[in-house]
Amino acid sequence: MEKQDFNAISSQASKSGVTSQKTFEKASNAKKVGRKAKNESEKSSARVLLYFTPAEFGILEQIGAEKFMGMSAQAVAKQLVLSYIRSYNKAD
């Protein structure tokens, strides 16, 4: 078995079809997978801070457990605010 130069082997391997398909250049030209990125206007980036008494917070947790399949109180509050916003927009 004769010894070959590493550069000769690597250049020969890079010319093969399989290796040329797996290069970074080919991958960057490939079609992107996954969902499309949102526009800046569609992103949720504004924050709202709510304060509740322990009793009110307990009621939110109870609502989340009973009606929202175990959602946290924070998630329930967000869903309630969003549903109010949607109904407000429909009224206009």
Short mmCIF file of N, CA and C in Angstrom, two decimals, residues 7 32 36 56 90:
data_model
loop_
_atom_site.label_atom_id
_atom_site.label_comp_id
_atom_site.label_asym_id
_atom_site.label_seq_id
_atom_site.Cartn_x
_atom_site.Cartn_y
_atom_site.Cartn_z
N ASN A 7 -3.14 16.27 1.27
CA ASN A 7 -3.80 17.28 0.42
C ASN A 7 -4.43 16.64 -0.81
N LYS A 32 -34.50 27.26 4.04
CA LYS A 32 -34.54 27.25 5.50
C LYS A 32 -35.74 26.44 5.97
N LYS A 36 -41.51 30.89 9.81
CA LYS A 36 -40.95 32.17 9.40
C LYS A 36 -40.81 33.09 10.60
N GLU A 56 -56.83 37.36 45.76
CA GLU A 56 -57.06 37.48 44.31
C GLU A 56 -56.16 36.54 43.53
N LYS A 90 -63.41 43.85 18.57
CA LYS A 90 -64.58 43.41 17.80
C LYS A 90 -65.74 44.40 17.96
#
